Amino acid sequence: MNLPLQKYFRLNPECYLVKGADRGAIYNLLSGDIISLNPKNTNILIDCEEGKSIKEIINSTDDQCLVLFEKLREIKAGSFYEKKIYIKKYGDRDPWKTFSPVPPVLSLGFIELSNLCELECFFCKGNEIKPFYRGCLGCSKWPIDGEKQLELSDWTKVLSQLNDLECRDLVIVGGNPLLIEDKFKALVNEIRSFNFKKIFVYTNGMYLPENIIKLLEKYEVYPIIQVFSCKPNEYKLITGRHGRFNILTNNLHKLIKNSVKFSITILVSQITQNSIEKIIESYNDLMPENIYFNYLYPTYNNLSDFSPEYCEKLIIAKKNLPRISVEDFYNKKDYNSCLRGKIAITAEGDILPCIMMRDDIIGNIRENSLQDIFADKKIDLYWELSKDKIDICKKCEYRYACSDCRALEKSVTKNLYGRKYCAYNPNKGEWATDFLTVLQ
Amino acid sequence: MGKPEFQLAGFKFKTRNGNEYFYDDNTGMVFYCPEILWEILNLYKNNSKAKIFKTLSGKYLDKNLQNYYNFFNRWANKSNAFFFIEDKKKSISPSEKEIVQYLSSNGFRQLILNITDECNLRCKYCIYSGNYSYSRLHNKNKMSFDIAKMAIDYYFTMFKKVWKRNPYRKPSVCFYGGEPLLNFSLIKKIITYVKSKFPELKDILTFNISTNGTLLIEPIFDYLISNDVAIAVSLDGNKYEHDRLRVDKKGKGTFSKVMKNLQKLMNKYPNYKMLIILSCYDWKTDIFCVKNFFNENLLNVKEGASSYLLKTSEIASFFTGYYNQYDETDRKTFAEKMGMLEEEYFNRAIKSKKPTKDYLDYLIGLNCNMVLFQQKPFLGARLTSLPYTSTCVPGEKLFVRHDGTYHMCEKINHHFPIGNVEQGLNIESIINIIALYNQQISPNCASCPIKRYCPVCYANTATQEGFLKDPPNRCESNIEYCKNRLSYIFSILEENPAAFVAGMGDYYKNGWEVDT
């Protein structure tokens, strides 16, 4: 092969090389593309980035590196240079945060009013903690000691502290928080005197009398309705109650009639796994603001109920890797992509990094202010839990791309730094194709 | 068809290897910029893509032309690089609400108490020496405990409000002079008062003192260290250099006194982390001797890294006739010596894989890192109505004079008070100061190619009645300085991409390490 006239090859400023235990990846921080590299090419590019000349690289490997360089040039990931140059990579981090701490950016505060719920969903039945089944985007129900429940005055204190921290949005969760009507009314009345940008309430949509709807409208509280199916019989199977689908449908129409904006969260389960598109279509007709998805995770003994296609959606699989912006990249490099910016307060006053991480109590509102939690850096452990801190993930070249649900991972591995729901083995550089095995 | 006028948002500079780069102030990026890219940038102002290709096709290979045009295009389109974008930030007069809101998140970082104006020294370059226009002169004014208490109560009341927004913040009380140790009894009273009045803050409270070191005798430093006070001591180098500049009222050098005290302190508390040495120099400084002095006596270079920090600064040259005592030969001689040290640092930095901590690291390396950070030396978020230069929003710090007037910092002259102990901060004064500053200093800043690097602030532009750049060509000099600095830094980085912690130091240094 003819040697190029240029002596050096370097990745472009927007292309950031990340090495894994076996393979490597180039993150293009302008286009969002991630390019996977075999071990040999990874090492060649490390040499390039460290300033070695093409000649030196050929001498230590072979001239096949020229094919790699040409390919990378074609896809605008790198360029040839006559002289040794320095490439400043895109998006240096702000070093000043070390010297003068900037205020925490709190985007979402979860407040749990109660665990009351009128449904008996098969994955949420009774009053005991079940094997973990889904992420935080939707209703859930946790055991609560009635005597320890916060009073309205406690909640006012919490709201005031969240407001002082300039928390952007608030999410009221239950059980179904609308069931404790008086407390809910009093709470939203308080909330409006603060400066939260948006207020959401997670509800199963079963209890929406006119006065509640008027309240949602008046105080601009934005319901996110948890749905399970678009068929009455499946609804009965899932919720354990007759007629619930009709109640839901009526209530959704009441919201529409009263021009109350709402969103839908679909909890997909083994019962509905083959009719996702139909469910979307059905709820799309109601013109919700957004449709979100939650997936029920298999437990140890019911894996066979789930299809491989369904299982693929539950894990980090090759096709689930997102495109990555420069902001995402540096955020994931330094922080946990999900936990950062969130805090949750349970009905008993416990302060959690995530409403689903029930064992990770970092304080109680009766003893600590939310400000104490930040001042003592108790939340930093979670906000700064990047993939670089997780043993297996720190060996992975995709560690600054993939998302993370610590609540799910911890629930199944019993380890804050554990990882199960990923199909990639960074030590071998291989993606698993049998997704059921990953979930076992 | 022609395009509207485009103005480049940066400048080109060249490294020692002859490579050319473009510094882009919009993104803070530095792009390799050979002639072909430079021509595209300049032609883009008034030409279509087809015209650019037609103009340049005889000169460059089509493949190269396409490559560099693509490069230019994707950065211009995806991150607004290369040309000034329409300036939507208007330097205007802020509203009261804007100031109050800003200070509720970013204000009250430090309370600086001007314990006394009195000083037992008469340093040649002291800002109160009479060499600097608009600054006060030496006098014997002392702060009373009552004034101190009122200022402390106000500061901590305001701090607690800010803390609710930013719980990471720690209250900081600084003792400033004159020579604050001339009023040591007040310092003790203040420390006792603060600790007893705000016991809930005891774990996060910080104290600092700036002292000339002559009175820093054993019982005093024992007290300061037992109360975790961070101590900044001025020491301008070896005996000759220090005594040349830092003298007592009789004109006698103070080196022996300061060194004796410092050595005692360092011997008794060898691991005290909160000691910083402040060292100034001017055109007559034999910077080689100063380097050797610090390396051998204070930085313990041979024995590994020291616990002490060093901050070096050139004696200020604005609003002063201080440098009139020197001539062009002095300036050139000093510049040559600095050039030689830069060369020494260069030769070390291009090879070094390990960070060192000797005098040159403080004198040159720190500065290179600061430039690479590409952040203005201000802390925190910016106020939308104060978009340019690195100046603060008055109220971020609270400097309290002996008579209880509040000022924005210890560096600014006394003509711009922003409140007092009786009434607290005067927001109207703050608004007026910002409006005046915007009007007098930053009307042309929108098209400045070094907005990220600008060192201009109230303190270094304040006259008696307003703000003025001294010398008038200060902006041009700053731009030239940035070009030279970037050229120097990139010349190092071409040889050793991991030379600095800042910039992409972690990428080039640690990016490949995978713990298997």
Coordinates of N, CA, C and O in Angstrom, one line a residue, chain A residues 10-21 30-31 46 49-51 70 73 76 80-96 99-105 161 164-166 330 333 369-372 374-375 377 379-380 383 394-395 399 427, chain B residues 17-19 21 27-32 63-64 67-68 70-71 74-75 78-79 101 104-106 109 163-170 204 370 372-381 490 493-498 502-508 511-516:
Chain A
R10 N -5.1 12.1 13.0 CA -5.7 12.4 14.3 C -7.2 12.4 14.2 O -7.8 12.7 13.1
L11 N -7.9 12.0 15.2 CA -9.3 12.1 15.3 C -9.7 13.6 15.3 O -9.0 14.4 15.9
N12 N -10.9 13.9 14.8 CA -11.3 15.3 14.7 C -11.7 15.8 16.2 O -11.9 14.9 17.0
P13 N -11.8 17.1 16.3 CA -12.1 17.6 17.7 C -13.3 17.1 18.3 O -13.4 16.9 19.5
E14 N -14.3 16.8 17.5 CA -15.6 16.3 18.0 C -15.6 14.8 18.3 O -16.6 14.3 18.8
C15 N -14.5 14.1 17.9 CA -14.5 12.7 18.0 C -13.6 12.3 19.2 O -12.5 12.6 19.3
Y16 N -14.3 11.7 20.2 CA -13.7 11.4 21.5 C -13.5 9.9 21.5 O -14.5 9.1 21.4
L17 N -12.3 9.4 21.7 CA -12.0 8.0 21.8 C -12.1 7.5 23.2 O -11.6 8.1 24.1
V18 N -12.9 6.4 23.3 CA -13.0 5.8 24.7 C -12.6 4.3 24.6 O -13.1 3.6 23.7
K19 N -11.7 3.9 25.5 CA -11.2 2.5 25.4 C -12.0 1.7 26.4 O -12.3 2.1 27.5
G20 N -12.3 0.5 26.0 CA -12.9 -0.5 26.9 C -11.8 -1.6 27.2 O -10.7 -1.5 26.7
A21 N -12.2 -2.6 28.0 CA -11.2 -3.6 28.3 C -10.8 -4.4 27.1 O -9.6 -4.8 27.0
L30 N -20.6 15.8 17.7 CA -21.5 16.7 16.9 C -22.6 15.9 16.3 O -23.7 16.4 16.3
S31 N -22.3 14.8 15.7 CA -23.4 14.0 15.0 C -24.1 13.1 15.9 O -25.2 12.7 15.6
I46 N -5.2 5.1 19.7 CA -4.5 5.6 20.9 C -3.2 6.1 20.5 O -2.8 7.3 20.9
E49 N -3.6 9.4 18.7 CA -4.0 10.5 19.6 C -2.8 10.9 20.5 O -2.8 12.0 21.0
E50 N -1.9 10.0 20.8 CA -0.8 10.3 21.6 C 0.3 11.0 20.8 O 1.4 11.3 21.4
G51 N 0.1 11.1 19.5 CA 1.0 11.9 18.7 C 2.0 11.1 17.9 O 3.0 11.6 17.3
E70 N -8.2 5.9 6.3 CA -8.9 6.4 5.1 C -10.4 6.3 5.4 O -11.2 7.2 5.0
R73 N -11.4 9.0 7.7 CA -11.5 10.3 7.0 C -12.7 10.4 6.2 O -13.4 11.5 6.2
K76 N -15.7 11.4 8.2 CA -15.4 12.7 8.8 C -15.1 12.5 10.3 O -15.4 13.4 11.1
F80 N -5.8 13.7 8.2 CA -4.3 13.6 8.0 C -3.7 14.9 8.2 O -4.2 16.0 7.9
Y81 N -2.5 14.9 8.8 CA -1.7 16.2 9.0 C -0.3 16.0 8.6 O 0.3 14.9 8.8
E82 N 0.3 17.1 8.1 CA 1.7 17.1 7.7 C 2.6 17.1 8.9 O 3.6 16.5 9.0
K83 N 2.2 17.9 9.9 CA 3.0 18.1 11.1 C 2.3 17.6 12.4 O 1.1 17.4 12.3
K84 N 3.0 17.4 13.4 CA 2.4 17.0 14.7 C 1.6 18.2 15.2 O 2.1 19.3 15.3
I85 N 0.3 17.9 15.4 CA -0.5 19.0 15.9 C -1.2 18.6 17.2 O -1.2 17.4 17.6
Y86 N -1.9 19.6 17.8 CA -2.7 19.3 19.0 C -4.1 19.5 18.7 O -4.5 20.5 18.1
I87 N -4.9 18.5 19.0 CA -6.4 18.6 18.7 C -7.0 18.8 20.1 O -7.0 17.9 21.0
K88 N -7.7 19.9 20.2 CA -8.4 20.2 21.4 C -9.8 19.5 21.2 O -10.5 19.8 20.3
K89 N -10.2 18.7 22.2 CA -11.4 18.0 22.0 C -12.6 18.9 22.4 O -12.4 19.8 23.3
Y90 N -13.7 18.6 21.9 CA -14.9 19.4 22.1 C -15.5 19.2 23.5 O -15.6 18.1 24.0
G91 N -15.8 20.3 24.2 CA -16.5 20.3 25.4 C -15.7 20.0 26.7 O -16.1 19.1 27.4
D92 N -14.7 20.8 26.9 CA -14.0 20.7 28.2 C -15.0 20.9 29.3 O -15.9 21.7 29.2
R93 N -14.7 20.3 30.4 CA -15.6 20.5 31.6 C -15.3 21.8 32.3 O -14.2 22.3 32.2
D94 N -16.2 22.3 33.1 CA -16.0 23.5 33.9 C -15.2 23.2 35.1 O -15.7 22.5 36.0
P95 N -14.0 23.7 35.2 CA -13.2 23.3 36.3 C -13.5 24.1 37.6 O -13.1 23.8 38.7
W96 N -14.3 25.2 37.4 CA -14.5 26.1 38.5 C -15.4 25.5 39.6 O -15.4 26.0 40.7
F99 N -13.7 24.9 42.7 CA -13.3 26.0 43.6 C -14.5 26.8 44.2 O -14.4 27.2 45.3
S100 N -15.5 26.9 43.4 CA -16.7 27.6 44.0 C -17.9 26.8 43.6 O -18.4 26.9 42.5
P101 N -18.4 26.0 44.6 CA -19.5 25.1 44.2 C -20.7 25.9 43.7 O -21.2 26.8 44.4
V102 N -21.2 25.5 42.6 CA -22.4 26.1 42.0 C -23.6 25.4 42.7 O -23.5 24.3 43.2
P103 N -24.7 26.1 42.7 CA -25.8 25.5 43.4 C -26.3 24.2 42.7 O -26.1 24.0 41.5
P104 N -26.8 23.3 43.5 CA -27.3 22.0 42.9 C -28.4 22.3 41.9 O -29.2 23.2 42.2
V105 N -28.5 21.6 40.8 CA -29.6 21.8 39.9 C -30.6 20.7 40.1 O -30.3 19.5 39.7
Q161 N -38.6 23.9 51.3 CA -37.2 23.6 51.1 C -36.9 23.3 49.6 O -35.8 23.7 49.1
D164 N -36.8 26.6 47.9 CA -35.6 27.4 48.1 C -34.4 26.8 47.3 O -33.5 27.5 46.8
L165 N -34.5 25.5 47.0 CA -33.4 24.9 46.2 C -33.7 25.1 44.7 O -33.0 24.6 43.8
E166 N -34.8 25.8 44.4 CA -35.2 26.1 43.0 C -35.5 24.8 42.2 O -35.1 24.7 41.1
Y330 N -20.8 14.5 28.5 CA -20.1 14.9 29.7 C -20.9 14.7 31.0 O -20.4 14.5 32.1
K333 N -20.4 11.2 31.8 CA -19.0 11.0 32.3 C -18.9 11.3 33.8 O -18.1 10.7 34.5
S369 N -33.0 18.8 57.0 CA -33.6 19.6 55.9 C -33.0 19.0 54.6 O -32.0 18.3 54.6
L370 N -33.7 19.3 53.5 CA -33.1 18.9 52.2 C -31.7 19.5 52.0 O -30.8 18.9 51.4
Q371 N -31.6 20.7 52.5 CA -30.3 21.5 52.4 C -29.2 20.7 53.1 O -28.1 20.6 52.6
D372 N -29.5 20.1 54.3 CA -28.5 19.3 55.0 C -28.0 18.2 54.1 O -26.8 17.8 54.1
F374 N -27.8 18.0 51.0 CA -26.8 18.5 50.0 C -25.5 18.9 50.7 O -24.4 18.5 50.2
A375 N -25.6 19.7 51.8 CA -24.4 20.2 52.4 C -23.5 19.0 52.9 O -22.3 19.1 52.8
K377 N -23.3 16.3 51.5 CA -22.9 15.5 50.3 C -23.5 14.1 50.3 O -22.9 13.2 49.7
I379 N -26.3 13.1 49.0 CA -26.9 12.8 47.7 C -25.8 12.7 46.6 O -26.0 12.1 45.6
D380 N -24.6 13.3 46.9 CA -23.6 13.3 45.9 C -23.2 11.8 45.5 O -22.8 11.6 44.3
W383 N -25.8 11.1 42.9 CA -25.8 11.9 41.7 C -24.5 11.7 40.9 O -24.5 11.8 39.7
K394 N -17.1 0.3 34.0 CA -15.9 1.1 33.8 C -15.0 0.5 32.8 O -14.0 1.1 32.3
K395 N -15.2 -0.8 32.5 CA -14.4 -1.4 31.5 C -15.0 -1.4 30.1 O -14.5 -1.9 29.1
R399 N -19.6 3.3 28.0 CA -20.1 3.7 29.4 C -20.6 5.2 29.4 O -21.2 5.6 30.4
N427 N -15.4 -7.3 28.6 CA -14.2 -8.1 28.6 C -13.9 -8.8 27.3 O -12.8 -9.0 26.9
Chain B
N17 N 6.1 25.0 15.8 CA 6.2 24.1 14.7 C 5.7 24.6 13.4 O 5.8 24.0 12.4
G18 N 5.2 25.9 13.5 CA 4.7 26.5 12.2 C 3.2 26.1 11.9 O 2.7 26.5 10.9
N19 N 2.5 25.4 12.9 CA 1.1 25.1 12.6 C 0.3 26.3 13.0 O 0.6 27.0 14.0
Y21 N -3.5 27.8 14.1 CA -4.8 27.4 14.7 C -5.7 28.6 14.7 O -5.3 29.8 14.7
T27 N -17.3 29.1 20.9 CA -17.3 27.8 21.4 C -16.2 27.5 22.5 O -16.3 26.6 23.2
G28 N -15.2 28.4 22.5 CA -14.0 28.1 23.3 C -13.1 27.1 22.7 O -12.2 26.7 23.3
M29 N -13.4 26.7 21.4 CA -12.6 25.7 20.8 C -11.4 26.3 20.1 O -11.4 27.5 19.8
V30 N -10.4 25.5 19.9 CA -9.2 25.9 19.1 C -9.1 24.9 18.0 O -9.0 23.7 18.2
F31 N -9.2 25.4 16.7 CA -9.2 24.5 15.6 C -7.9 24.6 14.8 O -7.4 25.7 14.6
Y32 N -7.4 23.5 14.4 CA -6.2 23.5 13.5 C -6.7 24.3 12.2 O -7.7 24.0 11.7
K63 N -10.5 17.2 -3.1 CA -10.7 16.4 -1.9 C -10.5 17.2 -0.6 O -11.3 17.2 0.3
N64 N -9.3 17.9 -0.6 CA -9.0 18.7 0.5 C -10.0 19.9 0.8 O -10.4 20.2 1.9
N67 N -13.1 18.5 2.2 CA -12.9 18.1 3.6 C -13.0 19.3 4.5 O -13.6 19.3 5.5
Y68 N -12.2 20.3 4.1 CA -12.2 21.5 5.0 C -13.5 22.3 5.0 O -13.9 22.9 6.0
N70 N -16.4 20.9 4.6 CA -17.3 20.1 5.5 C -17.0 20.4 6.9 O -17.9 20.5 7.8
F71 N -15.7 20.4 7.3 CA -15.3 20.7 8.6 C -15.9 22.0 9.1 O -16.5 22.1 10.2
R74 N -19.8 21.9 9.4 CA -20.5 21.2 10.5 C -20.3 21.9 11.9 O -21.1 22.0 12.7
W75 N -19.1 22.6 12.0 CA -18.9 23.3 13.2 C -19.7 24.6 13.2 O -20.3 25.0 14.3
K78 N -23.5 23.3 13.6 CA -23.9 22.6 14.8 C -23.5 23.3 16.1 O -24.1 23.0 17.1
S79 N -22.6 24.1 16.1 CA -22.2 24.8 17.3 C -21.9 26.3 17.2 O -21.3 26.8 18.1
Q101 N -32.4 38.6 43.0 CA -32.5 37.2 42.6 C -31.1 36.6 42.4 O -30.8 35.5 42.9
S104 N -29.3 36.3 45.7 CA -29.9 35.2 46.6 C -29.3 33.8 46.2 O -29.3 32.9 47.1
S105 N -28.7 33.7 45.0 CA -28.0 32.4 44.7 C -26.5 32.5 44.8 O -25.8 31.6 45.0
N106 N -26.0 33.7 44.4 CA -24.6 33.9 44.2 C -23.9 34.9 45.1 O -22.7 35.1 44.9
R109 N -20.4 35.5 49.1 CA -19.4 34.5 49.2 C -18.4 34.7 50.3 O -17.9 33.7 50.9
W163 N -27.6 30.1 51.5 CA -27.3 28.6 51.7 C -28.5 27.8 51.4 O -28.4 26.6 51.0
K164 N -29.7 28.3 51.7 CA -30.9 27.5 51.3 C -31.0 27.2 49.9 O -31.5 26.2 49.5
R165 N -30.5 28.1 49.0 CA -30.4 27.8 47.6 C -29.2 27.0 47.2 O -29.2 26.1 46.4
N166 N -28.1 27.3 47.9 CA -26.8 26.6 47.6 C -26.2 26.0 48.8 O -25.3 26.6 49.4
P167 N -26.7 24.8 49.3 CA -26.1 24.3 50.5 C -24.7 23.8 50.4 O -24.1 23.4 51.5
Y168 N -24.1 23.9 49.3 CA -22.7 23.6 49.2 C -21.8 24.7 49.6 O -20.6 24.6 49.8
R169 N -22.4 25.9 49.8 CA -21.6 27.1 50.1 C -21.2 27.1 51.6 O -21.8 26.5 52.5
K170 N -20.0 27.7 51.8 CA -19.5 27.8 53.2 C -19.2 29.3 53.5 O -18.6 30.0 52.7
I204 N -18.6 24.3 58.9 CA -18.4 24.8 57.5 C -17.8 26.2 57.5 O -17.4 26.7 56.4
M370 N -4.9 28.1 33.6 CA -6.0 29.1 33.6 C -6.5 29.4 32.2 O -7.7 29.5 31.9
L372 N -6.2 27.6 29.6 CA -6.8 26.4 29.0 C -8.2 26.2 29.6 O -9.1 25.6 28.9
F373 N -8.4 26.6 30.8 CA -9.8 26.5 31.3 C -10.8 27.3 30.5 O -12.0 26.9 30.5
Q374 N -10.3 28.3 29.9 CA -11.1 29.2 29.1 C -12.4 29.6 29.8 O -13.5 29.7 29.2
Q375 N -12.2 29.9 31.0 CA -13.3 30.5 31.8 C -12.8 31.8 32.2 O -11.7 32.0 32.6
K376 N -13.7 32.7 32.3 CA -13.4 34.0 32.9 C -13.1 33.8 34.3 O -13.7 32.9 34.9
P377 N -12.2 34.6 34.9 CA -11.9 34.4 36.3 C -13.1 34.8 37.2 O -12.8 35.3 38.3
F378 N -14.3 34.7 36.8 CA -15.4 35.0 37.7 C -16.0 33.7 38.2 O -15.8 32.7 37.5
L379 N -16.7 33.8 39.3 CA -17.2 32.5 39.8 C -18.7 32.6 39.7 O -19.4 33.6 40.0
G380 N -19.3 31.5 39.3 CA -20.8 31.4 39.3 C -21.4 31.9 38.0 O -20.7 32.1 37.0
A381 N -22.7 32.0 38.0 CA -23.4 32.3 36.8 C -23.3 33.8 36.5 O -22.9 34.5 37.3
F490 N 0.0 25.9 23.0 CA -0.2 24.9 22.0 C 1.1 24.3 21.4 O 1.2 23.2 21.0
L493 N 1.6 21.7 23.9 CA 0.7 20.6 23.7 C 0.9 19.7 22.5 O 0.6 18.5 22.4
E494 N 1.5 20.4 21.4 CA 1.8 19.6 20.2 C 2.8 18.5 20.5 O 2.8 17.4 20.0
E495 N 3.7 18.8 21.5 CA 4.7 17.8 21.8 C 4.3 16.9 22.9 O 4.6 15.7 23.0
N496 N 3.5 17.4 23.9 CA 3.0 16.6 25.0 C 1.5 17.0 25.3 O 1.3 17.9 26.1
P497 N 0.6 16.2 24.7 CA -0.8 16.6 24.8 C -1.3 16.5 26.3 O -2.3 17.1 26.6
A498 N -0.6 15.8 27.1 CA -1.0 15.7 28.5 C -0.3 16.6 29.4 O -0.2 16.4 30.6
A502 N -5.6 21.1 32.9 CA -6.7 21.7 32.3 C -6.8 21.3 30.8 O -6.0 20.6 30.3
G503 N -7.8 21.9 30.2 CA -8.0 21.5 28.8 C -8.4 20.1 28.7 O -9.2 19.6 29.5
M504 N -7.8 19.3 27.9 CA -8.2 17.9 27.7 C -7.1 17.0 28.4 O -6.9 15.9 28.0
G505 N -6.5 17.6 29.5 CA -5.5 16.8 30.2 C -5.9 15.4 30.5 O -5.2 14.4 30.4
D506 N -7.2 15.3 31.0 CA -7.7 13.9 31.4 C -7.8 13.0 30.2 O -7.6 11.8 30.3
Y507 N -8.2 13.5 29.1 CA -8.4 12.7 27.9 C -7.0 12.2 27.5 O -6.9 10.9 27.2
Y508 N -6.1 13.0 27.3 CA -4.8 12.6 26.8 C -3.9 11.8 27.9 O -3.0 11.2 27.5
G511 N -7.3 8.9 29.6 CA -8.4 8.3 28.7 C -8.2 6.9 28.3 O -9.2 6.2 28.0
W512 N -7.0 6.4 28.4 CA -6.8 5.0 27.8 C -6.7 4.0 28.9 O -6.6 2.8 28.7
E513 N -6.6 4.5 30.2 CA -6.5 3.5 31.3 C -7.8 2.8 31.6 O -8.8 3.4 31.9
V514 N -7.8 1.5 31.4 CA -9.0 0.7 31.8 C -8.5 -0.3 32.8 O -7.6 -1.1 32.6
D515 N -9.2 -0.2 33.9 CA -8.9 -1.1 35.0 C -9.5 -2.5 34.7 O -10.7 -2.7 34.8
T516 N -8.7 -3.4 34.3 CA -9.2 -4.7 34.0 C -8.8 -5.7 35.1 O -8.9 -6.9 35.0

